[in-house]
Amino acid sequence: MSGDNDFVVVANRLPVDLTRNADGSESWTPSPGGLVAALTPVLSANEGCWVGWPGTPDASPEPFHTEDGVLLHPVSLTEADYRDFYEGFSNATLWPLYHDLIVSPVYDRSWWESYRDVNHRFALEVDKVAAEGATVWVQDYQLQLVPGILRQIRPDLTIGFFLHIPFPGPDLFRQLPWREEIVRGLLGADLLGFHLESNAANFLDLLRHVSIPVEGTARTREVQAFATGGDGRRVGVAAYPISIDPSSLGHSDEAAVAQRRGELGDPATVLLGVDRLDYTKGILQRLTAFEELLESGALDAQDVAFVQVATPSRERLEEYRRARSEVEEAVGRINGRFGAIGRPVVHYLHQALPKRELRHYYSAADVMVVTPFKDGMNLVAKEYVACHPDGSGSLVLSEFAGAAQELTQANLCNPFDSESVKAAILQAIQGLAAHPDVMAQRMSVMYEQVTTHDVDAWANAFLSSLRDARR
């Protein structure tokens, strides 16, 4: 028996966090993020439902409605599910594979079996809540089998899938022992969305390699390419670059911005990094480049401060523990060499900051340094740009971040090349001093791009294409 929700979002996580209080009671707090901001209005307007894990192993809360009228339908995961499906197959197999083998993926059959079983469980929960003929939008790499399972049990549904991380080239993807099952799962959708045309093209090339018929070529925000599903259906494939909700960042508070710079010692230049503490983000490499600039005298420790916010991430996985250890060792070494009593040159926070506090740091920073080895998009870069409507500031951006395809006026660099990172940082700092008008024009161009192509435009473009897909 089908449910009564005409629009269903399926994601690994619910858009809220479950907190167990000291007295044993439980409470829910909204999760920050552009995806939540983009989809909540759509869900509210369409009697929608969000299916996802509540974030705590073995928690089994009952479905409930948010203040916006959205039904949240929890999927329970055990501690073993969390270990094998999430930490294991999702983040120790798929994540490194899809990020070009920055570390080696682990191919473990028991992890795969857990991934398959959890995806099946998610699909069954969607079946419970989705109305006849509903639209279902599945999100990200943790749930790539869900479209195919849903297609079998609910052929009446219109199914979209969006991948929020890169999709690798065919030669890399073919390493995966369960590659056929993943492809079949994805082709259960009516529309597959990727961040970049290159990601969509990688998927289409993979299909051609395994002799699945393909028509057309990948395009941005326009379905020009179609693949053939196992039942003969046409599956649309296109790129939809995700963005941010600029209004969620709030407004600049000049006093708060001045206070942040004062707490840093009022340096001439504030550099900022904001990342999950993930080995793909290139945090160690940017700190090393910064250290070399100090060592060579290109930068004076009396004139600069580097703020690095590193949000804890997947800390039970060995590669993440190693990344944290290396970053924190670098912070200590740089401060030991170039800092002074009461005045470190690198200010390091291993914690998540509220969006309002991040806004203050974004506004206070002269240079934002974003140097991932590989990134599907990188919304931090866009958030920084959105906080500089007056054209102030400068962005150092890895050419391997998806955002580099849109933010072409940034100081682009190759994060694998320390000299390239150093040159981009110096270009940003020196450009602000020597050519402020030019730098302001470049930032203004990026500001226009970010605010025009916001997260609402992303969601509307995808859903419009999805509606057309089943006509």
Tab-separated table of N, CA and C in Angstrom, residues 390-451:
chain	number	residue	atom	x	y	z
A	390	ASP	N	30.999	43.790	-1.833
A	390	ASP	CA	31.681	45.036	-2.183
A	390	ASP	C	32.924	44.801	-3.039
A	391	GLY	N	33.181	43.547	-3.394
A	391	GLY	CA	34.338	43.245	-4.229
A	391	GLY	C	35.634	43.093	-3.467
A	392	SER	N	35.586	43.166	-2.145
A	392	SER	CA	36.801	42.993	-1.345
A	392	SER	C	37.200	41.526	-1.335
A	393	GLY	N	38.441	41.280	-0.925
A	393	GLY	CA	38.903	39.906	-0.764
A	393	GLY	C	39.375	39.274	-2.058
A	394	SER	N	39.970	38.089	-1.906
A	394	SER	CA	40.485	37.346	-3.050
A	394	SER	C	40.413	35.859	-2.740
A	395	LEU	N	40.203	35.068	-3.764
A	395	LEU	CA	40.012	33.628	-3.602
A	395	LEU	C	41.139	32.859	-4.291
A	396	VAL	N	41.810	32.004	-3.518
A	396	VAL	CA	42.756	31.035	-4.068
A	396	VAL	C	42.003	29.716	-4.168
A	397	LEU	N	41.950	29.142	-5.368
A	397	LEU	CA	41.075	27.994	-5.594
A	397	LEU	C	41.779	26.927	-6.425
A	398	SER	N	41.675	25.685	-5.958
A	398	SER	CA	42.205	24.553	-6.707
A	398	SER	C	41.489	24.405	-8.040
A	399	GLU	N	42.267	24.149	-9.082
A	399	GLU	CA	41.659	23.928	-10.391
A	399	GLU	C	40.903	22.609	-10.442
A	400	PHE	N	41.072	21.745	-9.411
A	400	PHE	CA	40.383	20.467	-9.369
A	400	PHE	C	39.121	20.496	-8.507
A	401	ALA	N	38.733	21.661	-8.022
A	401	ALA	CA	37.426	21.841	-7.378
A	401	ALA	C	36.396	22.122	-8.462
A	402	GLY	N	35.216	21.528	-8.313
A	402	GLY	CA	34.173	21.790	-9.300
A	402	GLY	C	33.862	23.266	-9.440
A	403	ALA	N	33.973	24.003	-8.343
A	403	ALA	CA	33.677	25.432	-8.356
A	403	ALA	C	34.579	26.211	-9.307
A	404	ALA	N	35.755	25.658	-9.633
A	404	ALA	CA	36.681	26.354	-10.531
A	404	ALA	C	36.096	26.509	-11.932
A	405	GLN	N	35.113	25.663	-12.283
A	405	GLN	CA	34.468	25.778	-13.590
A	405	GLN	C	33.614	27.033	-13.692
A	406	GLU	N	33.143	27.538	-12.544
A	406	GLU	CA	32.294	28.730	-12.526
A	406	GLU	C	33.033	29.961	-12.018
A	407	LEU	N	33.904	29.773	-11.032
A	407	LEU	CA	34.615	30.901	-10.424
A	407	LEU	C	35.958	31.094	-11.127
A	408	THR	N	35.873	31.425	-12.392
A	408	THR	CA	37.077	31.491	-13.229
A	408	THR	C	37.947	32.692	-12.919
A	409	GLN	N	37.441	33.667	-12.160
A	409	GLN	CA	38.229	34.845	-11.807
A	409	GLN	C	39.050	34.636	-10.530
A	410	ALA	N	38.970	33.445	-9.954
A	410	ALA	CA	39.783	33.142	-8.769
A	410	ALA	C	41.251	32.991	-9.166
A	411	ASN	N	42.120	32.977	-8.167
A	411	ASN	CA	43.536	32.683	-8.376
A	411	ASN	C	43.680	31.161	-8.359
A	412	LEU	N	43.650	30.555	-9.534
A	412	LEU	CA	43.625	29.105	-9.633
A	412	LEU	C	45.016	28.509	-9.410
A	413	CYS	N	45.044	27.316	-8.826
A	413	CYS	CA	46.324	26.663	-8.551
A	413	CYS	C	46.187	25.159	-8.670
A	414	ASN	N	47.325	24.508	-8.798
A	414	ASN	CA	47.417	23.052	-8.805
A	414	ASN	C	47.837	22.613	-7.400
A	415	PRO	N	46.949	22.009	-6.619
A	415	PRO	CA	47.280	21.670	-5.230
A	415	PRO	C	48.349	20.595	-5.102
A	416	PHE	N	48.647	19.888	-6.181
A	416	PHE	CA	49.709	18.886	-6.145
A	416	PHE	C	51.089	19.530	-6.304
A	417	ASP	N	51.109	20.816	-6.636
A	417	ASP	CA	52.345	21.546	-6.901
A	417	ASP	C	52.480	22.671	-5.886
A	418	SER	N	53.382	22.506	-4.921
A	418	SER	CA	53.555	23.510	-3.876
A	418	SER	C	53.893	24.875	-4.458
A	419	GLU	N	54.679	24.912	-5.521
A	419	GLU	CA	55.046	26.198	-6.131
A	419	GLU	C	53.821	26.898	-6.699
A	420	SER	N	52.885	26.126	-7.250
A	420	SER	CA	51.656	26.702	-7.789
A	420	SER	C	50.790	27.290	-6.678
A	421	VAL	N	50.681	26.573	-5.553
A	421	VAL	CA	49.896	27.079	-4.424
A	421	VAL	C	50.528	28.354	-3.871
A	422	LYS	N	51.852	28.347	-3.718
A	422	LYS	CA	52.546	29.533	-3.202
A	422	LYS	C	52.352	30.726	-4.139
A	423	ALA	N	52.461	30.484	-5.432
A	423	ALA	CA	52.307	31.575	-6.395
A	423	ALA	C	50.896	32.161	-6.344
A	424	ALA	N	49.884	31.302	-6.187
A	424	ALA	CA	48.503	31.785	-6.136
A	424	ALA	C	48.260	32.609	-4.870
A	425	ILE	N	48.817	32.165	-3.738
A	425	ILE	CA	48.664	32.926	-2.495
A	425	ILE	C	49.324	34.289	-2.618
A	426	LEU	N	50.536	34.313	-3.149
A	426	LEU	CA	51.224	35.600	-3.320
A	426	LEU	C	50.499	36.487	-4.314
A	427	GLN	N	50.004	35.907	-5.379
A	427	GLN	CA	49.258	36.674	-6.378
A	427	GLN	C	48.034	37.324	-5.737
A	428	ALA	N	47.342	36.575	-4.873
A	428	ALA	CA	46.151	37.106	-4.211
A	428	ALA	C	46.510	38.257	-3.274
A	429	ILE	N	47.546	38.051	-2.451
A	429	ILE	CA	47.933	39.080	-1.476
A	429	ILE	C	48.474	40.316	-2.178
A	430	GLN	N	49.393	40.120	-3.106
A	430	GLN	CA	50.006	41.250	-3.792
A	430	GLN	C	49.032	41.964	-4.706
A	431	GLY	N	48.104	41.210	-5.294
A	431	GLY	CA	47.108	41.836	-6.151
A	431	GLY	C	46.197	42.781	-5.390
A	432	LEU	N	45.822	42.391	-4.167
A	432	LEU	CA	44.971	43.266	-3.350
A	432	LEU	C	45.681	44.577	-3.034
A	433	ALA	N	46.999	44.507	-2.853
A	433	ALA	CA	47.760	45.718	-2.518
A	433	ALA	C	48.066	46.565	-3.749
A	434	ALA	N	48.454	45.912	-4.841
A	434	ALA	CA	48.932	46.655	-6.012
A	434	ALA	C	47.843	46.970	-7.023
A	435	HIS	N	46.822	46.122	-7.111
A	435	HIS	CA	45.783	46.314	-8.136
A	435	HIS	C	44.394	46.122	-7.522
A	436	PRO	N	44.032	46.941	-6.553
A	436	PRO	CA	42.754	46.731	-5.862
A	436	PRO	C	41.546	46.823	-6.785
A	437	ASP	N	41.586	47.687	-7.774
A	437	ASP	CA	40.442	47.828	-8.681
A	437	ASP	C	40.251	46.572	-9.524
A	438	VAL	N	41.358	46.028	-10.006
A	438	VAL	CA	41.289	44.802	-10.806
A	438	VAL	C	40.760	43.648	-9.969
A	439	MET	N	41.280	43.521	-8.746
A	439	MET	CA	40.844	42.430	-7.881
A	439	MET	C	39.373	42.575	-7.497
A	440	ALA	N	38.930	43.808	-7.277
A	440	ALA	CA	37.523	44.053	-6.948
A	440	ALA	C	36.618	43.672	-8.117
A	441	GLN	N	37.060	43.953	-9.339
A	441	GLN	CA	36.274	43.582	-10.508
A	441	GLN	C	36.164	42.067	-10.631
A	442	ARG	N	37.264	41.379	-10.380
A	442	ARG	CA	37.242	39.920	-10.449
A	442	ARG	C	36.310	39.330	-9.403
A	443	MET	N	36.361	39.858	-8.187
A	443	MET	CA	35.474	39.353	-7.147
A	443	MET	C	34.009	39.659	-7.484
A	444	SER	N	33.757	40.816	-8.051
A	444	SER	CA	32.383	41.198	-8.403
A	444	SER	C	31.793	40.267	-9.460
A	445	VAL	N	32.625	39.850	-10.409
A	445	VAL	CA	32.169	38.904	-11.422
A	445	VAL	C	31.769	37.582	-10.755
A	446	MET	N	32.587	37.122	-9.813
A	446	MET	CA	32.261	35.875	-9.124
A	446	MET	C	31.031	36.028	-8.237
A	447	TYR	N	30.900	37.187	-7.602
A	447	TYR	CA	29.728	37.444	-6.757
A	447	TYR	C	28.449	37.365	-7.590
A	448	GLU	N	28.481	37.931	-8.764
A	448	GLU	CA	27.315	37.891	-9.653
A	448	GLU	C	26.986	36.454	-10.041
A	449	GLN	N	28.005	35.660	-10.312
A	449	GLN	CA	27.799	34.260	-10.671
A	449	GLN	C	27.143	33.483	-9.523
A	450	VAL	N	27.666	33.664	-8.314
A	450	VAL	CA	27.169	32.905	-7.166
A	450	VAL	C	25.743	33.309	-6.807
A	451	THR	N	25.460	34.593	-6.808
A	451	THR	CA	24.135	35.046	-6.376
A	451	THR	C	23.067	34.833	-7.448
